[in-house]
Short mmCIF file of C-alpha atoms in Angstrom, two decimals:
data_model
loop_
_atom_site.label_atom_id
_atom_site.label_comp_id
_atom_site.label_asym_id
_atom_site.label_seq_id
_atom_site.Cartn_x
_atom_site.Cartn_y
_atom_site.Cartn_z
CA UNK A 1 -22.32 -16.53 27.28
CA UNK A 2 -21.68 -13.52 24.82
CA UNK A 3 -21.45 -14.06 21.57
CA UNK A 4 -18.31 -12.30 19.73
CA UNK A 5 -17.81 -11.58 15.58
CA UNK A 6 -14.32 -11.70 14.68
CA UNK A 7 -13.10 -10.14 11.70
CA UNK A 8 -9.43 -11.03 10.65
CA UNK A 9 -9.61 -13.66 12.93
CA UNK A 10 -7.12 -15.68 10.39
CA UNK A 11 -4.52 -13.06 10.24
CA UNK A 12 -1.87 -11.58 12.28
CA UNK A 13 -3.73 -9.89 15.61
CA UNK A 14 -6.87 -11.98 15.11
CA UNK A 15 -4.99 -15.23 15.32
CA UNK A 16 -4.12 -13.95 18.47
CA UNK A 17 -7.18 -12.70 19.80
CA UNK A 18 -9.08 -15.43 18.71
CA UNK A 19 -7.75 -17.96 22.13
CA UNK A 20 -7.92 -15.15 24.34
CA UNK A 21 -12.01 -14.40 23.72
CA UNK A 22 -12.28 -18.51 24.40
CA UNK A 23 -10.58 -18.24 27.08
CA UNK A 24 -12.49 -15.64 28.86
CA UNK A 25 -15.48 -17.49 27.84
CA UNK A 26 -16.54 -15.75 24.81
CA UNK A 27 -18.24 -17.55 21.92
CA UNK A 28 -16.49 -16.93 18.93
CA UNK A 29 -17.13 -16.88 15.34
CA UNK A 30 -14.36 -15.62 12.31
CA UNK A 31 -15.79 -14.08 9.65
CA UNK A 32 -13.26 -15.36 6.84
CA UNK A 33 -12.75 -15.23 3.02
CA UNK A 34 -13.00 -18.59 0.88
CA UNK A 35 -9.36 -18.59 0.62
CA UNK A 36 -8.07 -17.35 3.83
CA UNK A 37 -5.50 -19.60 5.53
CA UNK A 38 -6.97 -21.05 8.43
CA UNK A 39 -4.09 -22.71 10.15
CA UNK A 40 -3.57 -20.35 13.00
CA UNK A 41 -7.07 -20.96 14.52
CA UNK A 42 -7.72 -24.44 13.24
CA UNK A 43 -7.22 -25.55 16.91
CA UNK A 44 -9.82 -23.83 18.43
CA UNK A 45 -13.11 -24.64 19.40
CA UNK A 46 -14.86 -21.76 17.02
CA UNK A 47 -17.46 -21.12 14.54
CA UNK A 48 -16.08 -20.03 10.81
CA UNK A 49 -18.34 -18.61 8.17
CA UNK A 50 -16.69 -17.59 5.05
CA UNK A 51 -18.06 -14.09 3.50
CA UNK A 52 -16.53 -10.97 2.52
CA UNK A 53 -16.38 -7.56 4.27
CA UNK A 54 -17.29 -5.87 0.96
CA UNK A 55 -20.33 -7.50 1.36
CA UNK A 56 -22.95 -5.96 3.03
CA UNK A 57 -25.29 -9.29 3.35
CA UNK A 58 -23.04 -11.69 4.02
CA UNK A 59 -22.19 -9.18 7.42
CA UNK A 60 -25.51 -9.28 8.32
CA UNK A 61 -25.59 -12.98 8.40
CA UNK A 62 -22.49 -13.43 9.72
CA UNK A 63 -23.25 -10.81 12.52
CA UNK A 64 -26.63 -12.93 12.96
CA UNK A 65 -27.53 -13.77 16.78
CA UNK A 66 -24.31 -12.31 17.43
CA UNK A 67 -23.68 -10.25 20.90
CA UNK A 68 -20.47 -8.30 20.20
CA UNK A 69 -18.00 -7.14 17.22
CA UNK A 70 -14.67 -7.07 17.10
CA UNK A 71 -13.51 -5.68 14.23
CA UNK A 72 -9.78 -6.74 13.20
CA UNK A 73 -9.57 -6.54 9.76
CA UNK A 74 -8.26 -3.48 8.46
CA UNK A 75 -10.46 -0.55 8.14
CA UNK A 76 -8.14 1.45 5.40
CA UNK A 77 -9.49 -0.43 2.42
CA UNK A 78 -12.86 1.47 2.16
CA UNK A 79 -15.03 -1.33 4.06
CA UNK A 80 -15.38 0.59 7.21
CA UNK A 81 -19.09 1.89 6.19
CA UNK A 82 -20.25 -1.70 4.86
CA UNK A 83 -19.67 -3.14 8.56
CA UNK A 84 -20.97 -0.04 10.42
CA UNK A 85 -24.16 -0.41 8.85
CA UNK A 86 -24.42 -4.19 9.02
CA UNK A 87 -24.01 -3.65 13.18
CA UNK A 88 -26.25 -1.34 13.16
CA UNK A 89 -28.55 -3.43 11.40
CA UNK A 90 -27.70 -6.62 13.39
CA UNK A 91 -28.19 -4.40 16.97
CA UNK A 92 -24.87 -5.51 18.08
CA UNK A 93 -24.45 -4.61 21.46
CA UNK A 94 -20.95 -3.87 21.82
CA UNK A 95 -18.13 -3.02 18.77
CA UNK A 96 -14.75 -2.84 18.58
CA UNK A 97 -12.65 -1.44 15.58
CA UNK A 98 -9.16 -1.44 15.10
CA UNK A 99 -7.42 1.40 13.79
CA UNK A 100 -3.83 2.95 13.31
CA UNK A 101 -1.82 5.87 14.84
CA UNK A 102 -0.78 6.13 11.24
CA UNK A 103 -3.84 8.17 10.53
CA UNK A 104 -1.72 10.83 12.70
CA UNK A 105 1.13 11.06 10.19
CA UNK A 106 2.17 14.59 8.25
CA UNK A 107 2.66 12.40 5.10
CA UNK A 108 -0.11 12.27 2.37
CA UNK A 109 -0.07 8.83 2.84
CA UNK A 110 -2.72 6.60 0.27
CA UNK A 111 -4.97 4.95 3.24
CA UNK A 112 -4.70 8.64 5.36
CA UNK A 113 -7.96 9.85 4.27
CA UNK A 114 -9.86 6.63 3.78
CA UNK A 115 -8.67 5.29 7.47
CA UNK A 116 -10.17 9.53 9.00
CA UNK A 117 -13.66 8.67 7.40
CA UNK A 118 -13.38 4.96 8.85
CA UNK A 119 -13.04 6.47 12.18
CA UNK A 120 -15.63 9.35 11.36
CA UNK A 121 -18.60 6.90 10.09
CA UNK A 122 -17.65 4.94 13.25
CA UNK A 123 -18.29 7.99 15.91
CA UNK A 124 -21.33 9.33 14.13
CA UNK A 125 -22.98 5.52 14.28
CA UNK A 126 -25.32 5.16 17.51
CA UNK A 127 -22.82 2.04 18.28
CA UNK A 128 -21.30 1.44 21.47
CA UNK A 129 -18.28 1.79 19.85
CA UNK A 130 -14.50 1.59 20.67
CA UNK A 131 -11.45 2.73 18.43
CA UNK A 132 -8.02 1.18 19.10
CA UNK A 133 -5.10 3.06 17.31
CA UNK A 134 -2.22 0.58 17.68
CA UNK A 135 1.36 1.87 16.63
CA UNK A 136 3.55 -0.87 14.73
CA UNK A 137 2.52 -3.80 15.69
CA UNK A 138 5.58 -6.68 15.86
CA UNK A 139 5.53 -9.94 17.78
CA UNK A 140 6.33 -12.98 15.87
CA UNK A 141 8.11 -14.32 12.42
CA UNK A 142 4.50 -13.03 11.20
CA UNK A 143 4.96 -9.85 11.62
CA UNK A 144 5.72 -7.33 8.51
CA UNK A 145 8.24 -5.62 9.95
CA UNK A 146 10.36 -6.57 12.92
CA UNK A 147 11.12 -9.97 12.06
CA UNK A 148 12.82 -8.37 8.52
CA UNK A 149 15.16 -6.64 10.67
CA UNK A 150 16.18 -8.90 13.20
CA UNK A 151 17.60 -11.16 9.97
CA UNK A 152 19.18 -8.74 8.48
CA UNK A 153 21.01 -7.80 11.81
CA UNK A 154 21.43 -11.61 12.56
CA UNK A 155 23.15 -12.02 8.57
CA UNK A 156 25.32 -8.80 8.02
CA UNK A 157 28.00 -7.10 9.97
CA UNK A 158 26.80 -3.70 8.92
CA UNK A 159 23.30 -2.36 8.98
CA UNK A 160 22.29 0.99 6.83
CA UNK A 161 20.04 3.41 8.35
CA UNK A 162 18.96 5.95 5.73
CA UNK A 163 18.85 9.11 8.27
CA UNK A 164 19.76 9.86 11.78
CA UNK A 165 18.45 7.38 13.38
CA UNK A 166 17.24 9.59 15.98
CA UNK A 167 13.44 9.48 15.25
CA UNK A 168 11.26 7.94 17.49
CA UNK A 169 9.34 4.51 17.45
CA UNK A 170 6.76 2.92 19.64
CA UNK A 171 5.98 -0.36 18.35
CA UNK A 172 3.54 -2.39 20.54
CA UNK A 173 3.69 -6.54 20.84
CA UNK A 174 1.01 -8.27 19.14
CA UNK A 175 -0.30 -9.69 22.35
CA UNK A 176 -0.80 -6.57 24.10
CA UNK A 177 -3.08 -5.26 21.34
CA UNK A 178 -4.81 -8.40 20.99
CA UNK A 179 -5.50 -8.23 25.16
CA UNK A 180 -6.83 -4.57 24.83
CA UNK A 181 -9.43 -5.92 22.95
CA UNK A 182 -10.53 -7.63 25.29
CA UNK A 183 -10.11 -5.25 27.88
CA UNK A 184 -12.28 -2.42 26.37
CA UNK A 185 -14.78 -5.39 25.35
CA UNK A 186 -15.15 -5.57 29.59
CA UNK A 187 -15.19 -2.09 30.40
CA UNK A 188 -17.59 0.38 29.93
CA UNK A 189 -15.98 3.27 30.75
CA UNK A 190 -14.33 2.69 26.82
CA UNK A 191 -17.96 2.83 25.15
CA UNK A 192 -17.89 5.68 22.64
CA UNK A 193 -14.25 6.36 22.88
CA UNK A 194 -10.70 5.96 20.71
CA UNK A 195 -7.41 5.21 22.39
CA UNK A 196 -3.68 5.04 21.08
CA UNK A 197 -2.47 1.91 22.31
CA UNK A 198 1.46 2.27 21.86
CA UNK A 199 4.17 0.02 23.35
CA UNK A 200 5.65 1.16 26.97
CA UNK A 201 7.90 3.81 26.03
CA UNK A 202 9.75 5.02 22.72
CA UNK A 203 12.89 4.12 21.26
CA UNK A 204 14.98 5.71 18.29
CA UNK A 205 15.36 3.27 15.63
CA UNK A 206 19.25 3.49 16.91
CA UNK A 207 17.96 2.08 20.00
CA UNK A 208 15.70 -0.63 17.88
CA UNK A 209 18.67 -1.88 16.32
CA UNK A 210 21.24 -1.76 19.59
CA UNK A 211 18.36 -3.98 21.67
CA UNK A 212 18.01 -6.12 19.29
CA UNK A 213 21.60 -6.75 18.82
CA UNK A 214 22.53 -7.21 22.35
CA UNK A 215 19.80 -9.85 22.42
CA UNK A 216 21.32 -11.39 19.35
CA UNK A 217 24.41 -11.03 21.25
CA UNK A 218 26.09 -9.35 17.77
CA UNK A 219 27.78 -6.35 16.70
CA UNK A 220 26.46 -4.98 14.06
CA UNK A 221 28.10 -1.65 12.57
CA UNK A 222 25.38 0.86 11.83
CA UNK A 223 25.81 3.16 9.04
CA UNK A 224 24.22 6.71 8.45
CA UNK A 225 23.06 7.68 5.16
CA UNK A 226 21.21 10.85 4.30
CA UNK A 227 17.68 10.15 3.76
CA UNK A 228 17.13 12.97 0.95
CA UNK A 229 18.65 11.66 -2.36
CA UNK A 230 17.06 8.60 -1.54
CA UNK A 231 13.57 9.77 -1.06
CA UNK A 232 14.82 11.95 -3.77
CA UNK A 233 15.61 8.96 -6.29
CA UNK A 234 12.51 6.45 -5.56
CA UNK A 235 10.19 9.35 -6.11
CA UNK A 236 11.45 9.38 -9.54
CA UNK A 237 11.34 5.83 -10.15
CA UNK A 238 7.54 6.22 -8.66
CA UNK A 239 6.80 8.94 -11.20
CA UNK A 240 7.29 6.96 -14.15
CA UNK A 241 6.40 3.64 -12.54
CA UNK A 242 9.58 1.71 -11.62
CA UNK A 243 8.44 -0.46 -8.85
CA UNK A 244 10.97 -1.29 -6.01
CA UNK A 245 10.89 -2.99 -3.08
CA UNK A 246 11.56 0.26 -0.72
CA UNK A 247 9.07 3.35 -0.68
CA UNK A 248 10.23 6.99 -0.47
CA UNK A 249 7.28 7.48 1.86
CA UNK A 250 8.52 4.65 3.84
CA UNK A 251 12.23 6.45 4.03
CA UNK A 252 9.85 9.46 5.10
CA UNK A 253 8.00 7.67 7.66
CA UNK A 254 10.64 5.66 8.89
CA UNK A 255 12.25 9.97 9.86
CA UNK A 256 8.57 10.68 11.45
CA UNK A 257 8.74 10.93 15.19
CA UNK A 258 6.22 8.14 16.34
CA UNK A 259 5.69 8.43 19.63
CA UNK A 260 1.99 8.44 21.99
CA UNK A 261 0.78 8.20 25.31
CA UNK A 262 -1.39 5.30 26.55
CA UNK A 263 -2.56 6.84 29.58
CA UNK A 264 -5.89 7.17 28.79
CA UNK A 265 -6.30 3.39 28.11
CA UNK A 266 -4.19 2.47 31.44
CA UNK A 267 -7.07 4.75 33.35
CA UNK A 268 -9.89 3.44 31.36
CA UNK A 269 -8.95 -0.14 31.02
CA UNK A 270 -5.84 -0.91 32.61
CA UNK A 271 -3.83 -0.75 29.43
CA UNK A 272 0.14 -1.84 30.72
CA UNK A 273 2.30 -2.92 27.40
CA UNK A 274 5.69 -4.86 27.60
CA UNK A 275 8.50 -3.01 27.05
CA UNK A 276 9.93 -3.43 23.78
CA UNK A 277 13.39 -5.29 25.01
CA UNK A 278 10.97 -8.48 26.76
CA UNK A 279 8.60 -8.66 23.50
CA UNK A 280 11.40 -8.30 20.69
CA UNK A 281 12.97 -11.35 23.01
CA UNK A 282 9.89 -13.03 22.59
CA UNK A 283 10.17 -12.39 18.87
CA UNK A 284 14.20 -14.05 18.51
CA UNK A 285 12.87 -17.27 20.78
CA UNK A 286 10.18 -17.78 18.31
CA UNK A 287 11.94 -17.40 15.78
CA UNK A 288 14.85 -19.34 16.54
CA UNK A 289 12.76 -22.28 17.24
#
C-alpha cells in the first residue's frame, strides 16, 4: 500500500483529493499548518502532521517513509524549491505538483515569474515528476470565484460586464482536477511531463453568465461597459495605494482569451472533464442546500 504526502490537503482541491487517494487505497498523510482548518478532512481515516512548507525540515519529516507526493498547495509563493529538495532528499518515488495556466498570461502578473521558476526547479530535479496546469478552478460555495457570481446573478436583475464579454474562459470543476491527480499518480506515461488540464470546452464569459442563469431559471440583463477607464481608474488608485476590492489586472485578465487543449492528458491519462453546464449545476445544488 503506497504511501501518499498531501500538501493543501485542508484547502479547496486537497479536501477533495484527500477521499479519492483513500479510496483507491492510498495511505494518506496532510501536511498542515498549526492553524489550518481541518473540518473538510476530519472524517477521514488519515494521518495529519502539522509543519510548514517554508520549512525545509519539517518536509523532510513529514515526507518520512513516504512513497509518493502530491503537491497541492500553491507553488506561486516562493516554496516550490524548499519541497523539491526535501523529495529529493526523502527519495520519493513519484511527485505531483500543481500549477496554473495563469503562468501563460501576457499580463505582468506578481506570481508570473515566481510560478516559471516553480515549474523550472521542478523539470531540472531528477524527480519523477508531473506538472498539472489547471485553468479556474470552481466547484462548490468554496470556490473564489464562481460561487461570487452565481449570487450576484441570483440577487440583481442586471449584471455589469466591464468589456465585451466575448473573451474566452475554461474553468475546470474541482473534482476533475482533484481525479487527474490521481490519474497521472497511476500512469507512467505522465512521469517527467506538464499538462493543461482545462474544463471540456470554452465559453465567453457571456456564455458563463447565460448558463448560469438558465439554471437559475432568471433573467438577468447584462450590461456592457468599456473595460479601459476602469483599468484606467484602479491603476491610479493602485499608484498611490487606495486599496479596492476589484483589480485593474483582474479587469485585464478577466479580457484575456483563456482557452487550452487537454488532449495530451486525455492520451496520456484519460483526462475527460465535465462540461461546464453539469458542474456549475453541481455548484447551485450545493449551494442551495
Amino acid at each position: 500500500m503506497k504511501r501518499v504526502l498531501v500538501t493543501g490537503g485542508t484547502g479547496f482541491t486537497g479536501s477533495r483529493l484527500v477521499p479519492l487517494l483513500i479510496q483507491r487505497g492510498y495511505r494518506v498523510r496532510c501536511l498542515i499548518r498549526r492553524t489550518s482548518d481541518r473540518s473538510r478532512i476530519r472524517k477521514y481515516e488519515m494521518e495529519c502532521v502539522e509543519g510548514d512548507l517554508g520549512d525545509v525540515d519539517s518536509l523532510k519529516d513529514a515526507m518520512r517513509d513516504v512513497d509518493m507526493l502530491a503537491n497541492v498547495a500553491s507553488i506561486g509563493f516562493g516554496h516550490a524549491p524548499g519541497i523539491v529538495d526535501a523529495a529529493m532528499h526523502s527519495n520519493i518515488e513519484r511527485a505531483v505538483f500543481i500549477s496554473t495556466t495563469a503562468l501563460f498570461t501576457t499580463l505582468n502578473a506578481p506570481s508570473k515569474e515566481v510560478r516559471i521558476a516553480a515549474e523550472e526547479k521542478i523539470r531540472k530535479s531528477n524527480l519523477n515528476y508531473t506538472i498539472l496546469r489547471p485553468t479556474m478552478i470552481y466547484g462548490s460555495a468554496d470556490d473564489r470565484n464562481m460561487c461570487r457570481l452565481i449570487r450576484a446573478l441570483q440577487k440583481y436583475p442586471i449584471f455589469p460586464i466591464l468589456g465585451n464579454g466575448e473573451s474566452l474562459q475554461q474553468p475546470v470543476y474541482v473534482g476533475d482536477v482533484a481525479q487527474a491527480v490521481v490519474g497521472v499518480l497511476e500512469e507512467d506515461k505522465s512521469i517527467r511531463k506538464a499538462y493543461n488540464i482545462p474544463g471540456a470546452r470554452a465559453l465567453t464569459m457571456n456564455q458563463v453568465v447565460d448558463t448560469i442563469c438558465a439554471l437559475l431559471k432568471k433573467r438577468v440583463r447584462k450590461i456592457h461597459l468599456p473595460a479601459g477607464p476602469f483599468v484606467g481608474g484602479l491603476g491610479i488608485l493602485e499608484d498611490i495605494g487606495i486599496k479596492f476590492p476589484l483589480k485593474s489586472e483582474q479587469i485585464l485578465r478577466h479580457n484575456e482569451d483563456k482557452a487550452f487543449s487537454y488532449v495530451d492528458a486525455f492520451k496520456d491519462f484519460g483526462y475527460s472533464p465535465m462540461d461546464f453546464e453539469e458542474g456549475i449545476g453541481r455548484e447551485i445544488r450545493e449551494m442551495a442546500n
